[in-house]
Coordinates of C-alpha atoms in Angstrom, one line a residue:
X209 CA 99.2 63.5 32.0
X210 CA 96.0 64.1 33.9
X211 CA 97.1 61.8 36.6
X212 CA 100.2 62.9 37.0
X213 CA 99.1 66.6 37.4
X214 CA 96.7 65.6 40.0
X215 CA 99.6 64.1 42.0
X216 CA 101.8 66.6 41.5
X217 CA 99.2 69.1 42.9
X218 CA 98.6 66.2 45.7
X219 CA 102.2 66.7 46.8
X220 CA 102.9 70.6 46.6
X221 CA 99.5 70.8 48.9
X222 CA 101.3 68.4 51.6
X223 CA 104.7 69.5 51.4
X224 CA 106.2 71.8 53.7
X225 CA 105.9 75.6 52.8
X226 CA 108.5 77.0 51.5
X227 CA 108.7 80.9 52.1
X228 CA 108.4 83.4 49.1
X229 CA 108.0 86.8 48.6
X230 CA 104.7 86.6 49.2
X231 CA 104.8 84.7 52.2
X232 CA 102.3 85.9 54.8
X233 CA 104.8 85.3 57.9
X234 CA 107.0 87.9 56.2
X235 CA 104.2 90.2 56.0
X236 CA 103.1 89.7 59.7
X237 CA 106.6 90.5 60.6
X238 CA 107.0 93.4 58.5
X239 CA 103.8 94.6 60.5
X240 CA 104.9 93.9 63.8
X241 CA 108.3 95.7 63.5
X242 CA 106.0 98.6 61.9
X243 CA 104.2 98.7 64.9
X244 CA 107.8 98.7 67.1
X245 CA 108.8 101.7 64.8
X246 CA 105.9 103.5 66.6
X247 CA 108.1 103.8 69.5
X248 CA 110.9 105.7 68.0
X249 CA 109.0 108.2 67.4
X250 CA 109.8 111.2 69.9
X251 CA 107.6 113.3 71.7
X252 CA 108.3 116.5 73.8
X253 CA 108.3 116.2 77.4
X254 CA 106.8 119.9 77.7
X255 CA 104.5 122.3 75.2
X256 CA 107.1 124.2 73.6
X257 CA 110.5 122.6 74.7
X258 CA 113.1 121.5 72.5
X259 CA 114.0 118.1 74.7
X260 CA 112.4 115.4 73.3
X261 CA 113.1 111.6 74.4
X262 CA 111.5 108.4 72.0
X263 CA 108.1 107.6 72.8
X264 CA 109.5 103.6 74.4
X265 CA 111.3 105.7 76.8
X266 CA 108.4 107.1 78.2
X267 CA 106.3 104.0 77.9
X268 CA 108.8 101.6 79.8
X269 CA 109.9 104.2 82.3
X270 CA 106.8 103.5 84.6
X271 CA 107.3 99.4 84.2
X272 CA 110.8 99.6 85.2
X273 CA 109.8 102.0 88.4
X274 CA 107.2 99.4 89.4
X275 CA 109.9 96.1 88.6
X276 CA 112.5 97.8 91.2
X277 CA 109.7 98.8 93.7
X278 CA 108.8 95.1 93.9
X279 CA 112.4 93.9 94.5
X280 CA 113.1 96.1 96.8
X281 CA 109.6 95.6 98.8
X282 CA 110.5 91.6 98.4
X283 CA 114.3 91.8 99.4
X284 CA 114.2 94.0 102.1
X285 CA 115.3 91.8 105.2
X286 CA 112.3 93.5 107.7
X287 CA 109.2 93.7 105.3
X288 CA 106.7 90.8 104.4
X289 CA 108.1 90.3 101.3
X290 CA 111.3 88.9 102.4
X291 CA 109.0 87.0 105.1
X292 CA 107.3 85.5 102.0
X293 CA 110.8 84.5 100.7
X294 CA 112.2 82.9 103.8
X295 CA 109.1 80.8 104.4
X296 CA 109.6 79.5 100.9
X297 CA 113.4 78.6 101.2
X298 CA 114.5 75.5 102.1
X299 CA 116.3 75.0 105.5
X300 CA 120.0 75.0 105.7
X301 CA 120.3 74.4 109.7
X302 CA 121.6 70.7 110.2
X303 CA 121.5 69.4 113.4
X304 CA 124.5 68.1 115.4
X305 CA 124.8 64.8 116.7
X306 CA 124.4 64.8 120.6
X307 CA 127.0 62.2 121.3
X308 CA 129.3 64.5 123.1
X309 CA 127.3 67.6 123.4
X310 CA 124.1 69.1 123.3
X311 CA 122.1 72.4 123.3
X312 CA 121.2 73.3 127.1
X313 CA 117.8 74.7 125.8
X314 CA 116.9 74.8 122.4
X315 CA 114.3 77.8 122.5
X316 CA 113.1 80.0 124.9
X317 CA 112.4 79.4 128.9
X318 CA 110.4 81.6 131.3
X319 CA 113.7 83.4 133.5
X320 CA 111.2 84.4 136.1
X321 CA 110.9 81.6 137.9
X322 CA 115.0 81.2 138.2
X323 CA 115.4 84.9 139.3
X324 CA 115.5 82.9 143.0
X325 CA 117.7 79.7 142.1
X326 CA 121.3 79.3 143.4
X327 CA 123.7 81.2 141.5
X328 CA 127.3 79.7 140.5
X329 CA 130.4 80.8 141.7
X330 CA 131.3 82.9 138.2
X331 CA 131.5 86.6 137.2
X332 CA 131.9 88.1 133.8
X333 CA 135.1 89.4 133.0
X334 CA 136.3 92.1 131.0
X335 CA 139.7 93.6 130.0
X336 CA 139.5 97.2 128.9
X337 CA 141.0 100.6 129.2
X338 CA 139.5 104.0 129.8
X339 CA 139.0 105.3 126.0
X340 CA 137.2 102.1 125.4
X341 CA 134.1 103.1 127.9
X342 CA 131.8 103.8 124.8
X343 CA 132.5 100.1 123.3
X344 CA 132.1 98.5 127.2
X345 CA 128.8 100.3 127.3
X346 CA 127.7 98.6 123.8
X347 CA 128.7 95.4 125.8
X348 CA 126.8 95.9 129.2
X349 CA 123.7 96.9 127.6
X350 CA 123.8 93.8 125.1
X351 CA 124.1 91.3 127.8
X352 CA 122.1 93.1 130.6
X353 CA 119.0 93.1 127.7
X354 CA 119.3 89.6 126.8
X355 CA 120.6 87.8 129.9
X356 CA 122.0 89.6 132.9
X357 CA 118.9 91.9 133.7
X358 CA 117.5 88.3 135.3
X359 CA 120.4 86.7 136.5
X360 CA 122.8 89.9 138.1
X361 CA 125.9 88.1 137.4
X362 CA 129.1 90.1 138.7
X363 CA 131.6 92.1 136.8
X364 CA 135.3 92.5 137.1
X365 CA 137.0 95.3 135.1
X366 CA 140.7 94.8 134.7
X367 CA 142.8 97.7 132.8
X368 CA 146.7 97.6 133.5
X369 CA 146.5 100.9 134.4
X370 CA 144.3 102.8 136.9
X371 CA 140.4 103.5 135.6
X372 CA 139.0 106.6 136.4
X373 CA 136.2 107.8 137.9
X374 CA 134.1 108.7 134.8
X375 CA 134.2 104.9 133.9
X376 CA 133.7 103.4 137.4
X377 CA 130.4 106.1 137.3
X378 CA 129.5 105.6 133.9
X379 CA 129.9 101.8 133.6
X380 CA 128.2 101.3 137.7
X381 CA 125.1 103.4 135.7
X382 CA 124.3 100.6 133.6
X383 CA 124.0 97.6 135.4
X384 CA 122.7 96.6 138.9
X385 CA 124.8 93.6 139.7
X386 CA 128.1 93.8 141.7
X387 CA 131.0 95.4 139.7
X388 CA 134.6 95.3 140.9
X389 CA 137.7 97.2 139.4
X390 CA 141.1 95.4 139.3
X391 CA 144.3 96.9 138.0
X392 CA 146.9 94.3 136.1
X393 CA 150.5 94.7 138.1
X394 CA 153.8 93.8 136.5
X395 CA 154.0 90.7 137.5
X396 CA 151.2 89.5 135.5
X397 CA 151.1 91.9 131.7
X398 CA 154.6 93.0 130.2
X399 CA 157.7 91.3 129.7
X400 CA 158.8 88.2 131.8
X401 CA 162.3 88.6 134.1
X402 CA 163.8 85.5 131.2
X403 CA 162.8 88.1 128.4
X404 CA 165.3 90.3 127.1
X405 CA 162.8 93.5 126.3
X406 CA 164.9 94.6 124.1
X407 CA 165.5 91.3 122.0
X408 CA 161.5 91.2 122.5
X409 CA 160.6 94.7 121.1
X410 CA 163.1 94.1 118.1
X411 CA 161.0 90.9 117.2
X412 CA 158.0 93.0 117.3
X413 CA 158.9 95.7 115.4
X414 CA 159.8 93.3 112.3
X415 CA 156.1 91.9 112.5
X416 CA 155.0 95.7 112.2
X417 CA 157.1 96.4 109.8
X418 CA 156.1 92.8 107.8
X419 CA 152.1 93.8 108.4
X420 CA 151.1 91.0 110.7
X421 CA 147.5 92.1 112.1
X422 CA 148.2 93.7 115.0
X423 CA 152.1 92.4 114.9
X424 CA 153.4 95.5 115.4
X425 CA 151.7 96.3 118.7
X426 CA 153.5 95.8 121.6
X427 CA 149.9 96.1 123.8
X428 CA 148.5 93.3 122.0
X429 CA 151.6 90.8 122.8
X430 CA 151.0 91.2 126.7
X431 CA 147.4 91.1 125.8
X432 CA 147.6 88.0 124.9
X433 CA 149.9 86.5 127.2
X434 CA 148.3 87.9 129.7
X435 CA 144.9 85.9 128.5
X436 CA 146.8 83.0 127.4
X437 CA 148.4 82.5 130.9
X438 CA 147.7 85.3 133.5
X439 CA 144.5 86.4 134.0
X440 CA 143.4 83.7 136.4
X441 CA 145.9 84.8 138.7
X442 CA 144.6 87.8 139.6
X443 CA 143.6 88.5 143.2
X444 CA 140.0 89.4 142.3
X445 CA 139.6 86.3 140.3
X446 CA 140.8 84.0 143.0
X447 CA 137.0 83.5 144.6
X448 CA 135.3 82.3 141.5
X449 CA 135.3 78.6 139.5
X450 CA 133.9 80.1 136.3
X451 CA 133.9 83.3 134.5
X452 CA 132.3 84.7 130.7
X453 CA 134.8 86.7 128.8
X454 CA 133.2 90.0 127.7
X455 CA 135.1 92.5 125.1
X456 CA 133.9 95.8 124.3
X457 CA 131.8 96.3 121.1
X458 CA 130.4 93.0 121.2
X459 CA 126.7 92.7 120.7
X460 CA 124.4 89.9 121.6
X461 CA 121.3 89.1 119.2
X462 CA 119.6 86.4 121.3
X463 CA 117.4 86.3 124.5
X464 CA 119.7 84.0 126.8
X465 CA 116.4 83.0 129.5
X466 CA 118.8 80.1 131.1
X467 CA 121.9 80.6 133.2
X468 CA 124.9 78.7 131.5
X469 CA 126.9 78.2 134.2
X470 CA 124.9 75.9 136.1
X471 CA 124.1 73.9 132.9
X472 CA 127.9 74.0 132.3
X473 CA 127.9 72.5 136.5
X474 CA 125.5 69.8 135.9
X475 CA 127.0 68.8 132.4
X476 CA 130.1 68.5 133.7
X477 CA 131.5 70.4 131.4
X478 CA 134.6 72.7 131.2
X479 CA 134.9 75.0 128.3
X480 CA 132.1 76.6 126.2
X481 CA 133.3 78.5 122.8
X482 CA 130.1 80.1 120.4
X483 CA 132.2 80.9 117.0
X484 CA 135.3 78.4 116.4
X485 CA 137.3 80.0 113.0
X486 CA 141.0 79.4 111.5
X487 CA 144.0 82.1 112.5
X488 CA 146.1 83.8 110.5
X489 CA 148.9 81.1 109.5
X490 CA 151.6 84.1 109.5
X491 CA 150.8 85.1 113.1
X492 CA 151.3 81.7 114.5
X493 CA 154.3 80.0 111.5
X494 CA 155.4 77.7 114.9
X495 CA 153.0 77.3 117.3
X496 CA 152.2 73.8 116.4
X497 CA 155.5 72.7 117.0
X498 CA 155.5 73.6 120.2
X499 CA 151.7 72.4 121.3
X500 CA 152.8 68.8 119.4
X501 CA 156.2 68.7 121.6
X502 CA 154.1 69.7 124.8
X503 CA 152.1 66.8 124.1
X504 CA 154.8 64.4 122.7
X505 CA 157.3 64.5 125.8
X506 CA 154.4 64.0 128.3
X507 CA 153.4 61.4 126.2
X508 CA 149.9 62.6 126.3
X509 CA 147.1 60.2 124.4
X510 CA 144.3 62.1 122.6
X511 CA 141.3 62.0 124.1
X512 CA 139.4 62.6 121.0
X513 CA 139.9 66.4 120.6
X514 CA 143.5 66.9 119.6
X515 CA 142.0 65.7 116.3
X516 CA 139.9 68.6 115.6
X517 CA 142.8 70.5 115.1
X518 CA 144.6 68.8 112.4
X519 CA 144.9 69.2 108.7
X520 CA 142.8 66.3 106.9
X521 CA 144.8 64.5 104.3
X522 CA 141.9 63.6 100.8
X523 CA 140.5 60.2 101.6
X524 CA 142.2 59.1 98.2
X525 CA 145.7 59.8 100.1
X526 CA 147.6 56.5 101.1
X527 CA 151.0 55.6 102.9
X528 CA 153.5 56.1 99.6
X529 CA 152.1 59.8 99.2
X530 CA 151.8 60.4 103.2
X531 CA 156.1 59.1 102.6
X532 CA 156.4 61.4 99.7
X533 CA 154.6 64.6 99.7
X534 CA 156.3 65.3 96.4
X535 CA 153.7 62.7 94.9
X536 CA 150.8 64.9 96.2
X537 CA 151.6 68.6 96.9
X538 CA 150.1 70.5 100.2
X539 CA 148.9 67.4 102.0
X540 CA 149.5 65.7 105.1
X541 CA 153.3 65.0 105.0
X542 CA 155.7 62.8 107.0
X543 CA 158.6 64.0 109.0
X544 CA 162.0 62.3 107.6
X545 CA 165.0 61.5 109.3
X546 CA 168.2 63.8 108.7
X547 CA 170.5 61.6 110.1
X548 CA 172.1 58.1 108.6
X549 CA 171.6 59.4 105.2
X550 CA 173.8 58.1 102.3
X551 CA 175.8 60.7 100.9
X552 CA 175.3 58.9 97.6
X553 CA 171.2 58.8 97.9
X554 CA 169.0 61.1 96.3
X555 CA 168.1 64.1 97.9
X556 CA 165.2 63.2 100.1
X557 CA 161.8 64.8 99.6
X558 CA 161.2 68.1 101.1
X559 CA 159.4 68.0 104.3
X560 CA 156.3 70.4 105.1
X561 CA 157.3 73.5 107.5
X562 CA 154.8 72.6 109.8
X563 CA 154.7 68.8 109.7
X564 CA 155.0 67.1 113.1
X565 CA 154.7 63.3 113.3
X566 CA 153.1 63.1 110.8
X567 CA 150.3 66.0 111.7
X568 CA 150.2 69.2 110.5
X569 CA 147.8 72.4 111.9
X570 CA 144.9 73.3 110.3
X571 CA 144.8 76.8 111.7
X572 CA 141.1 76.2 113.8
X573 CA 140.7 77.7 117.7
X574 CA 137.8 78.6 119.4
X575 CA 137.7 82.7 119.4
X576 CA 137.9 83.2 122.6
X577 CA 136.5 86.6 122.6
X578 CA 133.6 84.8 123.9
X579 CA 134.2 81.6 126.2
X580 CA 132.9 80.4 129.6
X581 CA 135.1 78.1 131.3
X582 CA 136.1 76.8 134.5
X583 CA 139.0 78.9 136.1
X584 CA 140.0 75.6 137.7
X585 CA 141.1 73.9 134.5
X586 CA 143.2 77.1 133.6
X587 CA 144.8 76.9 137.7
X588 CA 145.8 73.3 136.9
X589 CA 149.1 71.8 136.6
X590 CA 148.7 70.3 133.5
X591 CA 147.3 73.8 131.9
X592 CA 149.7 75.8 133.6
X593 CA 153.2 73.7 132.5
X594 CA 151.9 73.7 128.8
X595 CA 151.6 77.3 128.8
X596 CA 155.4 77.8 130.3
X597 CA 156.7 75.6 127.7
X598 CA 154.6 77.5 125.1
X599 CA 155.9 81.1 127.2
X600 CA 159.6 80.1 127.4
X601 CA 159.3 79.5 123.6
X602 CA 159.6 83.0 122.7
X603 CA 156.3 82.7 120.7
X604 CA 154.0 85.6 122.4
X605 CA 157.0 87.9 120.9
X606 CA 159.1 86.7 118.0
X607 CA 155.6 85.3 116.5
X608 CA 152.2 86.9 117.2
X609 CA 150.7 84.2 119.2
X610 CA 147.1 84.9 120.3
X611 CA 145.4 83.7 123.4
X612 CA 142.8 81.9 121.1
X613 CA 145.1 79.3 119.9
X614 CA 146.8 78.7 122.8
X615 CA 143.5 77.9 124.5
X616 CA 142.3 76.0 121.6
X617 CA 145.6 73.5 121.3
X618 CA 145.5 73.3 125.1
X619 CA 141.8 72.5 124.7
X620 CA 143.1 69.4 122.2
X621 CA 145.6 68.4 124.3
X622 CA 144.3 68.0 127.9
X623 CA 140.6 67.7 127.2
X624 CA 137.8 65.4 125.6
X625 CA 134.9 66.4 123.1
X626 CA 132.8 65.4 126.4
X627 CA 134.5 68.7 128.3
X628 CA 133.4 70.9 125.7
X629 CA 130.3 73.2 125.2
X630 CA 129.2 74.5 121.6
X631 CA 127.1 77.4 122.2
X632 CA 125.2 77.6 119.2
X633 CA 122.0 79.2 120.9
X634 CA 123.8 82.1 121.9
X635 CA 124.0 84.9 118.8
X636 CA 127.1 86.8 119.5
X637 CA 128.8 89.5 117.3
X638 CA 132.6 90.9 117.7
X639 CA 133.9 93.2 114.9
X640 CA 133.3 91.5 111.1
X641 CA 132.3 87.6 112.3
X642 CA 128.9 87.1 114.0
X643 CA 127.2 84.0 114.7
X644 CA 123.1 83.9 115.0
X645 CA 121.1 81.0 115.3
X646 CA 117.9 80.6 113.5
X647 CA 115.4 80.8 116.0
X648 CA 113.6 77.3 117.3
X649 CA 110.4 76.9 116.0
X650 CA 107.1 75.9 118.1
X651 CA 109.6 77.1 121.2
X652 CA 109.1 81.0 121.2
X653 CA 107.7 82.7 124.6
X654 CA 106.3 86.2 124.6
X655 CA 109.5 88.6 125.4
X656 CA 109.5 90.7 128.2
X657 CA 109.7 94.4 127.6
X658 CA 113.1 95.9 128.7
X659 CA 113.1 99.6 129.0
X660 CA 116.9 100.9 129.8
X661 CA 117.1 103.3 131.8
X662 CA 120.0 105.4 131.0
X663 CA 118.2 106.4 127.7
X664 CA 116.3 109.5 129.1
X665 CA 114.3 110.0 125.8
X666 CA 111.3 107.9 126.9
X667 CA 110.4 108.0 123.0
X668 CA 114.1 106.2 122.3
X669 CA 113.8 103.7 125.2
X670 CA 110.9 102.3 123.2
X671 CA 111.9 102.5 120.0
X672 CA 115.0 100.3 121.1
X673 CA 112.9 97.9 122.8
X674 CA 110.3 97.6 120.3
X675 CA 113.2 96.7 117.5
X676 CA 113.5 93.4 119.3
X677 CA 109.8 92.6 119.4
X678 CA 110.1 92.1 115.8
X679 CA 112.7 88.6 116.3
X680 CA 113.3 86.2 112.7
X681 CA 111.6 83.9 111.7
X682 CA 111.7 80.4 113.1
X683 CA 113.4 77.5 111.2
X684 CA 113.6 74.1 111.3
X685 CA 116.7 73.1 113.1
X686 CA 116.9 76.3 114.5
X687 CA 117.4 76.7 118.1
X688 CA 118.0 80.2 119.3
X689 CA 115.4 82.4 121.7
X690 CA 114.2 85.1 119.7
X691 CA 117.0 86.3 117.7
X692 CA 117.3 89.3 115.6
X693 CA 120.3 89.0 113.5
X694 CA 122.2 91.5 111.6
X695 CA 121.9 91.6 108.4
X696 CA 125.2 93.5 107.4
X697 CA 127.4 90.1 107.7
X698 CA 127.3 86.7 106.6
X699 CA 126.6 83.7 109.3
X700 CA 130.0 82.5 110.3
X701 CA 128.5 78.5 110.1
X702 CA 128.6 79.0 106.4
X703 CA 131.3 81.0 106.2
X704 CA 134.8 80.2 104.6
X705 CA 136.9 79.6 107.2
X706 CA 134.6 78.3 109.8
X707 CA 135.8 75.3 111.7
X708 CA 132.3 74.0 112.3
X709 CA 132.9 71.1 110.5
X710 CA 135.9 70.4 112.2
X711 CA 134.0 70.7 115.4
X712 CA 131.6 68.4 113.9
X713 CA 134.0 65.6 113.4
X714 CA 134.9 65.3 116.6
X715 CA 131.3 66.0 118.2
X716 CA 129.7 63.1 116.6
X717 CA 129.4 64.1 113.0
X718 CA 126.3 66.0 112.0
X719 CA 122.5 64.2 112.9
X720 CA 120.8 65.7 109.8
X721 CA 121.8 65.6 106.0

């Protein structure tokens, strides 16, 4: 019996314990939540007052004051905390293959010594009324502080009516390069003589009253014809090869210390786009149509950039889905015949609205708010007979075509991936879509100070000049000229619906993972 006791005390020593009512964990807890009980208690937040809050209250108060200071001080986009953050962060800049097109200057060059180089034949360009002086005034003093102050490009101001003298005065005051005033005549904004204006204004007042963007706006609709196909026929344009499209309340958030349209020259290239994003598909339900018959009865070949502007079918998708989309819903589909069909056959598959040999749109254009081009391309035959099939197709009024598309599918149709420019050094800014590139590291250059002069509060001047000393951070990849981005919007790149990639297929495909 002895030895089994002595085992059995063996064995309750070096088994687990098991918790009793005198277990000393249970004790240690019971103390601890005493302890917590402490701050329940309330105190009086003044001698004599009646208010009283629980002591935890006024113990955590101060920690949760100091927790929110430190977010704040670390998330705020100017301060060294966010600094701290950024340099931390991965990069998410991928480089762009250079196959077909390449930055002109990645980072900043001394303008100085190019203050004396030839000049190109180009002018900036801008369309705009007389109420809209305050938003062209954002716009000359963007571009004259990052570019134009060294370079004195030209300005032509077109308005299809008569400008007055406040903004001749007013917009002459802020820049000292050449400006010119144009007005828009009849033959080149409003209705066509082959347009019925009344059919034309009936088919516009159903987009208003359907709440297409801008639909409803009869302004708009010449507006965009008139960029689409028109402006290069004005007689003040006639003495240039290039011109930059400026629209008021546009701001620019780089330096721009190289002139573009001589790198455009010696690249031999032709158009130049900075954001590249998908339309509205109920603005444009048939534009595709027409741009694919355009290129089908002139028998046109791609040249590598009509593909940039298609829908992508999954690479899973093979030929008995591509013959019937009922198999695999909202992918590429292929026109069917309507003719020959056996009365007694099933009812063939439906086809896809915009389906057109076998391609179907994917919405992308270059926003042409911003381009530099050639003039000469849009004066050709070949640019000038697609838009008059694309005019005489009723499209800038039954449908709310914009100049952007048109462009764009032109751009696809008569041009290569070699003819076209990606600006991605240039940030640029036009109502809620911005695009700023992270600046290029090792590439920076001291900025030179730019006091404008219209601001008569010496103490203002600097304060606006001072606010871009203070440029981002550079990045890897990055290859902008001491940008300052905004903060308020999201980079377009990243962006859902962003046609970067598409631009990317077509480019090369991207150089960097």
């Amino acid at each position: 019996m002895d030895f089994i006791s002595r085992q059995s005390e063996r064995l309750q020593i070096s088994s687990p314990t098991i918790p009793t009512l005198d277990d000393p964990s249970k004790d240690a807890r019971s103390t601890f939540m005493s302890r917590l009980s402490v701050l329940q208690n309330r105190v009086r937040l003044k001698k004599g007052s009646s208010i009283s809050v629980p002591l935890g209250v006024v113990v955590l108060f101060p920690v949760v004051v100091i927790i929110l200071i430190l977010v704040l001080f670390l998330r705020h986009p100017s301060g060294p905390g966010a600094m701290l953050l950024q340099s931390t962060q991965p990069s998410t800049v991928r480089r762009i293959s250079e196959k077909h097109d390449k930055v002109f200057v990645s980072g900043c060059l001394d303008p100085r010594p190019q203050m004396n180089n030839p000049r190109a034949n180009a002018a900036f360009v801008v369309l705009a009324r007389n109420k809209e002086l305050d938003g062209v005034v954002q716009s000359i003093r963007s571009i004259e502080r990052h570019f134009n102050r060294w370079f004195h490009y030209p300005y032509v101001f077109l308005n299809d009516g008569d400008f007055n003298s406040t903004f001749k005065e007013t917009v002459q005051n802020y820049t000292s390069a050449p400006v010119e005033f144009g007005k828009v005549n009849d033959t080149l904004w409003g209705f066509p003589d082959w347009v019925d204006p009344d059919v034309a204004k009936e088919g516009i007042a159903k987009q208003g009253d359907n709440a297409i963007m801008y639909g409803g706006m009869e302004s708009y609709h010449h507006m965009c014809r008139f960029y689409s196909g028109m402006f290069y026929k004005h007689e003040l344009l006639q003495k240039y090869d290039w011109y930059w499209r400026l629209e008021p309340e546009i701001t620019y958030f780089c330096d721009i210390t190289y002139d573009p349209f001589i790198h455009m020259e010696r690249a031999n290239k032709t158009y130049g786009f900075t954001i590249a994003v998908k339309e509205l598909k109920e603005t444009v339900p048939n534009i595709f149509r027409y741009a694919s018959a355009f290129k089908r009865k002139n028998n046109i070949a791609s040249r590598g950039m009509w593909e940039m502007f298609l829908e992508r079918p999954d690479e899973e998708l093979n030929e008995e889905e591509l013959l019937h989309p009922k198999k695999k819903k909202n992918k590429l589909m292929q026109p069917q015949k309507v003719i020959d069909i056996d009365p007694q056959a099933p009812e063939p598959d439906e086809i896809h609205e915009d389906a057109m040999d076998g391609e179907q749109y994917n919405m992308c254009h270059f926003w042409s708010n911003f381009e530099i081009a050639r003039l000469d391309w849009f004066r050709s035959k070949e640019y000038n007979e697609f838009f008059e099939m694309m005019d005489r197709s009723g499209g800038f009024w039954n449908e709310r075509w914009g100049d952007a598309p048109i462009h764009s599918l032109a751009a696809g149709v008569l041009l290569s991936p070699d003819d076209i420019h990606y600006f991605r050094d240039f940030g640029y800014r036009h109502t809620t879509i911005g695009h700023c590139p992270r600046n290029a590291p090792a590439r920076q250059l001291p900025r030179i100070p730019y006091l404008e002069k219209t601001t008569l509060d010496a103490k203002e001047r600097a304060k606006e000049d001072e606010y871009w000393e203070k440029w981002d951070k550079e990045q890897e990849n990055g290859v902008g000229c001491r940008c300052r981005c905004d903060t308020d919007i999201p980079e377009v790149e990243g962006k859902e619906g962003s046609c970067l990639v598409d631009w990317v297929r077509v480019a090369g495909g991207w150089a960097s993972p």
